[in-house]
Coordinates of C-alpha atoms in Angstrom, one line a residue:
X4 CA 45.3 -23.8 -21.2
X5 CA 45.5 -20.0 -21.8
X6 CA 43.3 -18.9 -18.9
X7 CA 44.3 -21.6 -16.7
X8 CA 48.2 -19.8 -16.9
X9 CA 46.3 -16.1 -16.7
X10 CA 44.6 -17.4 -13.8
X11 CA 47.7 -18.8 -11.8
X12 CA 49.8 -15.8 -12.5
X13 CA 46.8 -13.4 -10.9
X14 CA 46.6 -16.0 -8.1
X15 CA 50.5 -15.9 -7.6
X16 CA 50.5 -11.9 -7.6
X17 CA 47.6 -12.1 -5.0
X18 CA 49.5 -14.1 -2.8
X19 CA 51.9 -12.0 -2.9
X20 CA 50.0 -8.7 -1.7
X21 CA 48.8 -11.2 0.7
X22 CA 52.4 -11.9 2.2
X23 CA 52.9 -7.8 1.9
X24 CA 50.7 -6.4 3.4
X25 CA 49.9 -6.2 7.5
X26 CA 51.0 -4.0 10.2
X27 CA 54.1 -4.7 9.0
X28 CA 54.4 -3.7 5.3
X29 CA 57.2 -5.2 3.2
X30 CA 57.8 -4.3 -0.2
X31 CA 56.6 -7.0 -2.9
X32 CA 59.9 -7.8 -4.2
X33 CA 61.4 -8.4 -1.3
X34 CA 58.5 -11.1 -0.4
X35 CA 59.5 -13.1 -4.0
X36 CA 63.5 -12.7 -3.2
X37 CA 62.7 -14.2 0.3
X38 CA 60.4 -16.9 -0.7
X39 CA 63.0 -17.9 -3.7
X40 CA 65.7 -17.5 -1.2
X41 CA 67.5 -15.0 -4.0
X42 CA 68.6 -12.3 -0.9
X43 CA 69.1 -12.7 2.9
X44 CA 66.4 -10.6 4.3
X45 CA 66.6 -11.3 7.5
X46 CA 64.8 -8.3 8.7
X47 CA 61.7 -9.8 7.0
X48 CA 62.2 -13.6 6.9
X49 CA 60.5 -14.3 10.5
X50 CA 57.4 -12.8 9.5
X51 CA 57.2 -13.9 5.9
X52 CA 58.1 -17.2 6.9
X53 CA 56.3 -18.2 10.2
X54 CA 53.6 -15.5 9.8
X55 CA 52.2 -14.6 6.7
X56 CA 53.7 -17.5 4.6
X57 CA 51.7 -20.5 5.8
X58 CA 48.9 -18.3 6.5
X59 CA 48.8 -17.2 2.7
X60 CA 49.3 -21.2 1.4
X61 CA 46.4 -22.2 3.8
X62 CA 44.1 -20.0 2.4
X63 CA 44.8 -21.3 -1.0
X64 CA 45.1 -24.5 -0.7
X65 CA 41.4 -24.6 1.1
X66 CA 39.6 -22.4 -1.9
X67 CA 41.6 -24.8 -3.9
X68 CA 39.7 -27.9 -2.5
X69 CA 36.5 -26.2 -1.6
X70 CA 35.9 -25.1 -5.2
X71 CA 36.5 -28.2 -6.7
X72 CA 35.0 -30.4 -4.5
X73 CA 31.6 -27.7 -5.4
X74 CA 32.1 -28.0 -8.8
X75 CA 31.8 -32.1 -8.1
X76 CA 29.0 -31.9 -6.4
X77 CA 27.5 -29.6 -9.3
X78 CA 28.3 -32.1 -11.7
X79 CA 27.1 -35.2 -9.6
X80 CA 23.7 -33.2 -9.0
X81 CA 23.3 -31.7 -12.3
X82 CA 22.2 -28.7 -10.2
X83 CA 24.4 -25.5 -10.8
X84 CA 23.3 -24.0 -7.0
X85 CA 24.5 -26.9 -5.4
X86 CA 27.7 -27.1 -3.1
X87 CA 29.1 -28.8 -0.2
X88 CA 27.9 -26.2 1.9
X89 CA 24.6 -25.7 0.6
X90 CA 24.0 -29.9 1.3
X91 CA 25.1 -30.7 4.5
X92 CA 28.3 -32.4 3.7
X93 CA 30.3 -29.1 5.1
X94 CA 28.0 -28.8 8.2
X95 CA 28.9 -32.8 9.1
X96 CA 32.5 -31.7 8.9
X97 CA 31.8 -28.7 11.1
X98 CA 29.9 -30.9 13.9
X99 CA 33.3 -33.6 14.0
X100 CA 35.5 -30.3 14.3
X101 CA 33.4 -28.4 17.4
X102 CA 33.0 -31.4 18.8
X103 CA 36.8 -32.3 19.1
X104 CA 37.2 -28.6 19.9
X105 CA 34.4 -28.0 22.6
X106 CA 34.8 -32.0 24.3
X107 CA 38.4 -32.1 24.1
X108 CA 40.4 -28.6 24.7
X109 CA 43.7 -29.1 23.3
X110 CA 43.5 -31.9 20.7
X111 CA 46.2 -32.0 18.3
X112 CA 45.7 -29.7 15.3
X113 CA 46.1 -33.0 13.1
X114 CA 43.5 -34.8 13.6
X115 CA 40.8 -31.9 12.7
X116 CA 41.1 -32.8 9.4
X117 CA 40.5 -36.5 10.3
X118 CA 37.5 -36.3 12.3
X119 CA 36.4 -33.7 9.9
X120 CA 36.4 -36.3 7.1
X121 CA 35.0 -38.7 9.5
X122 CA 31.9 -36.3 9.9
X123 CA 31.4 -35.4 6.0
X124 CA 31.9 -38.7 4.9
X125 CA 29.0 -39.9 7.7
X126 CA 26.4 -37.4 6.6
X127 CA 27.1 -38.0 3.2
X128 CA 26.1 -41.8 2.9
X129 CA 23.8 -40.8 5.1
X130 CA 22.3 -38.6 2.1
X131 CA 23.4 -40.9 -0.2
X132 CA 21.4 -44.0 1.4
X133 CA 18.4 -41.6 2.1
X134 CA 18.0 -40.6 -1.5
X135 CA 18.2 -44.1 -3.2
X136 CA 15.5 -45.0 -4.2
X137 CA 16.0 -48.1 -6.8
X138 CA 18.9 -45.5 -7.9
X139 CA 19.7 -42.5 -6.5
X140 CA 18.2 -39.0 -7.5
X141 CA 20.3 -36.0 -7.9
X142 CA 17.0 -34.4 -6.6
X143 CA 16.6 -36.0 -3.7
X144 CA 20.5 -35.7 -2.9
X145 CA 19.5 -31.9 -2.6
X146 CA 16.5 -31.9 -0.8
X147 CA 17.9 -34.4 2.3
X148 CA 21.1 -32.7 2.0
X149 CA 19.4 -29.4 2.8
X150 CA 17.6 -31.0 5.6
X151 CA 20.1 -33.0 7.4
X152 CA 22.3 -29.4 7.2
X153 CA 19.9 -27.9 9.3
X154 CA 19.4 -30.9 11.8
X155 CA 23.1 -30.7 12.1
X156 CA 23.3 -27.1 12.7
X157 CA 21.1 -27.4 15.3
X158 CA 23.3 -30.0 17.2
X159 CA 26.4 -27.8 16.6
X160 CA 24.8 -25.1 18.6
X161 CA 23.8 -26.8 21.2
X162 CA 27.6 -27.9 21.4
X163 CA 28.7 -24.3 22.1
X164 CA 25.6 -23.2 23.9
X165 CA 26.9 -26.2 27.0
X166 CA 30.8 -25.7 26.0
X167 CA 33.4 -24.4 28.2
X168 CA 33.4 -20.7 27.3
X169 CA 37.6 -20.8 25.7
X170 CA 36.7 -24.2 23.7
X171 CA 33.3 -22.1 22.6
X172 CA 35.8 -19.2 21.9
X173 CA 37.7 -20.9 19.8
X174 CA 34.9 -23.0 17.7
X175 CA 33.1 -19.8 17.4
X176 CA 35.9 -18.2 15.2
X177 CA 36.5 -21.6 13.9
X178 CA 32.8 -21.5 12.1
X179 CA 33.3 -18.2 10.9
X180 CA 36.1 -19.9 8.7
X181 CA 39.6 -18.1 9.4
X182 CA 43.1 -18.6 8.2
X183 CA 44.4 -16.6 11.0
X184 CA 47.2 -18.2 12.9
X185 CA 47.6 -21.2 10.4
X186 CA 50.9 -22.2 10.6
X187 CA 53.1 -24.7 8.4
X188 CA 51.9 -27.9 11.1
X189 CA 48.3 -26.9 9.2
X190 CA 50.2 -26.7 5.7
X191 CA 51.4 -30.0 6.1
X192 CA 48.4 -31.7 8.0
X193 CA 46.2 -30.5 5.1
X194 CA 48.4 -31.1 1.8
X195 CA 48.2 -35.1 2.1
X196 CA 44.0 -34.8 1.5
X197 CA 44.4 -32.4 -1.0
X198 CA 47.3 -34.5 -3.2
X199 CA 45.6 -37.5 -2.9
X200 CA 42.1 -36.4 -3.7
X201 CA 42.4 -33.4 -6.4
X202 CA 44.3 -35.9 -9.0
X203 CA 41.6 -38.4 -8.4
X204 CA 39.2 -35.5 -9.0
X205 CA 40.7 -34.9 -12.6
X206 CA 40.9 -38.8 -13.4
X207 CA 37.5 -39.0 -12.7
X208 CA 36.6 -36.0 -15.0
X209 CA 35.0 -38.6 -18.1
X210 CA 32.8 -39.9 -15.5
X211 CA 31.7 -36.9 -14.6
X212 CA 31.2 -35.3 -17.9
X213 CA 28.7 -38.4 -18.4
X214 CA 26.7 -38.1 -15.3
X215 CA 26.0 -34.4 -16.2
X216 CA 24.2 -35.5 -19.5
X217 CA 21.6 -37.5 -17.4
X218 CA 21.9 -41.4 -15.8
X219 CA 20.0 -42.6 -18.9
X220 CA 22.8 -40.9 -21.3
X221 CA 25.7 -41.7 -18.8
X222 CA 24.4 -45.1 -18.8
X223 CA 24.0 -45.6 -22.4
X224 CA 27.5 -44.5 -22.5
X225 CA 29.3 -47.0 -20.5
X226 CA 29.1 -45.3 -17.5
X227 CA 28.3 -47.2 -13.8
X228 CA 25.9 -44.4 -12.6
X229 CA 25.5 -45.1 -9.3
X230 CA 29.3 -46.5 -8.7
X231 CA 30.4 -43.6 -10.1
X232 CA 28.1 -40.8 -8.6
X233 CA 29.2 -42.4 -5.2
X234 CA 33.4 -42.4 -5.6
X235 CA 32.6 -38.4 -7.0
X236 CA 30.7 -38.3 -4.1
X237 CA 33.9 -39.2 -1.7
X238 CA 36.1 -37.2 -3.4
X239 CA 34.0 -33.9 -3.0
X240 CA 33.2 -35.0 0.6
X241 CA 36.8 -35.7 1.5
X242 CA 38.3 -32.5 -0.2
X243 CA 35.6 -30.1 1.6
X244 CA 35.6 -32.2 5.1
X245 CA 39.7 -31.6 5.2
X246 CA 39.4 -27.7 4.1
X247 CA 36.7 -27.4 6.7
X248 CA 38.7 -29.0 8.9
X249 CA 41.6 -26.3 8.4
X250 CA 39.7 -22.8 7.9
X251 CA 36.7 -23.5 9.1
X252 CA 33.1 -23.3 7.4
X253 CA 34.1 -20.4 4.5
X254 CA 31.4 -20.4 2.7
X255 CA 30.2 -19.6 -1.1
X256 CA 33.5 -20.5 -2.5
X257 CA 32.1 -24.0 -3.7
X258 CA 29.5 -22.2 -5.5
X259 CA 30.9 -19.5 -6.5
X260 CA 34.3 -20.5 -8.1
X261 CA 32.6 -23.6 -11.1
X262 CA 30.4 -20.8 -12.3
X263 CA 33.1 -18.1 -12.8
X264 CA 35.5 -20.9 -14.3
X265 CA 32.6 -22.2 -16.3
X266 CA 32.0 -18.4 -17.8
X267 CA 35.7 -19.1 -18.9
X268 CA 36.1 -22.5 -20.1
X269 CA 32.4 -24.2 -20.8
X270 CA 31.0 -26.9 -18.9
X271 CA 33.8 -29.5 -19.9
X272 CA 34.8 -31.1 -16.6
X273 CA 38.9 -31.8 -18.0
X274 CA 39.3 -27.8 -18.3
X275 CA 36.4 -26.7 -15.6
X276 CA 37.9 -28.7 -12.6
X277 CA 41.7 -27.0 -12.4
X278 CA 40.1 -23.6 -13.7
X279 CA 37.8 -23.8 -10.8
X280 CA 40.3 -25.1 -8.3
X281 CA 42.3 -21.6 -9.0
X282 CA 39.9 -19.6 -9.0
X283 CA 38.7 -20.5 -5.5
X284 CA 42.3 -20.3 -4.3
X285 CA 42.3 -16.7 -5.9
X286 CA 38.9 -15.7 -4.1
X287 CA 40.0 -17.1 -0.5
X288 CA 43.8 -15.7 -0.7
X289 CA 41.7 -12.2 -1.6
X290 CA 38.7 -12.8 0.9
X291 CA 42.0 -13.0 3.6
X292 CA 43.3 -10.1 2.0
X293 CA 40.2 -7.6 2.3
X294 CA 39.5 -9.0 5.8
X295 CA 43.0 -7.7 7.1
X296 CA 43.2 -4.7 5.7
X297 CA 40.1 -3.4 5.2
X298 CA 38.8 -2.1 8.8
X299 CA 42.5 -3.0 9.9
X300 CA 44.1 -3.3 12.7
X301 CA 40.4 -5.4 13.4
X302 CA 40.7 -8.2 11.2
X303 CA 37.5 -9.6 9.4
X304 CA 37.6 -13.7 9.3
X305 CA 37.3 -14.5 5.3
X306 CA 34.8 -16.7 5.2
X307 CA 32.6 -13.7 6.6
X308 CA 33.8 -11.6 3.7
X309 CA 33.3 -14.5 1.1
X310 CA 29.7 -14.9 2.9
X311 CA 29.0 -11.1 2.1
X312 CA 30.2 -11.6 -1.9
X313 CA 28.5 -14.8 -1.8
X314 CA 24.8 -15.1 -0.7
X315 CA 24.1 -11.7 -3.2
X316 CA 25.7 -14.1 -6.0
X317 CA 23.9 -17.1 -4.9
X318 CA 20.7 -14.8 -5.2
X319 CA 21.5 -13.6 -8.7
X320 CA 22.0 -17.4 -9.6
X321 CA 18.7 -18.7 -8.0
X322 CA 16.9 -16.0 -10.2
X323 CA 18.8 -16.7 -13.2
X324 CA 17.5 -20.4 -12.9
X325 CA 14.3 -19.4 -12.3
X326 CA 12.6 -20.5 -15.3
X327 CA 15.1 -23.5 -16.2

């Protein structure tokens, strides 16, 4: 609990810093006063409430969802290198969302999470049934998922190649993973997915702990392995799909955040999921802040920042797991 509270405090500080920094700097105290309604800072209200606060909230909520999704994926596959991006779930969400952007320009933003969830769910179900051989195998889930991600990525590239230039430009920015221009509309479109599926993930921590022990031990503990793995895959897919639809393909958060959380609180998912979620929120908020300020006035999408950090981290984990 102490670790979780400290991480929440650090994340809130990062969010205040994100709202305060930009082309029009705002004192952090003014940010806190304006957001809490303690003082009428009319000079800052529009910039804070309309431009920066929704963007920062989207970044934190997306990071939270991706991290919880990644922790679940690592639990059900029993593989510390798994995350929704690596096994193809994010690719399915990306293909569905890019299809809407390119083929149906001007589609309402509220349809993107539904479309992305549908794409992610279709891919997850396909991977799950292809991996079935008298029972789903974590290793087959990963191998088939990697192959599916490659095929789906090629389909996405075809859409971008032959799409209309304005829609393609929007899709490319979206695929890089960015919270630029996000408004309250995106916050409210994404919140229902998080409010439904994040608590479901917390309810399933006992089953996730059992699956992490192996199928035989989980069965001995009274866990219906295939049923529970399917439900947890659905929850992970829903969180990842809605996150990708809202902020694009922000990679490696679902890989890094659970590992960092595991170093702090251990492998029990009752403590791991909330700590990983807060860690993911902090990572995306900080990545967005770095992307906005490092080469200002040029903005780097936060997905590129997380990739620059995450790719070496992935290689480090790969080397670390080589002998295991």
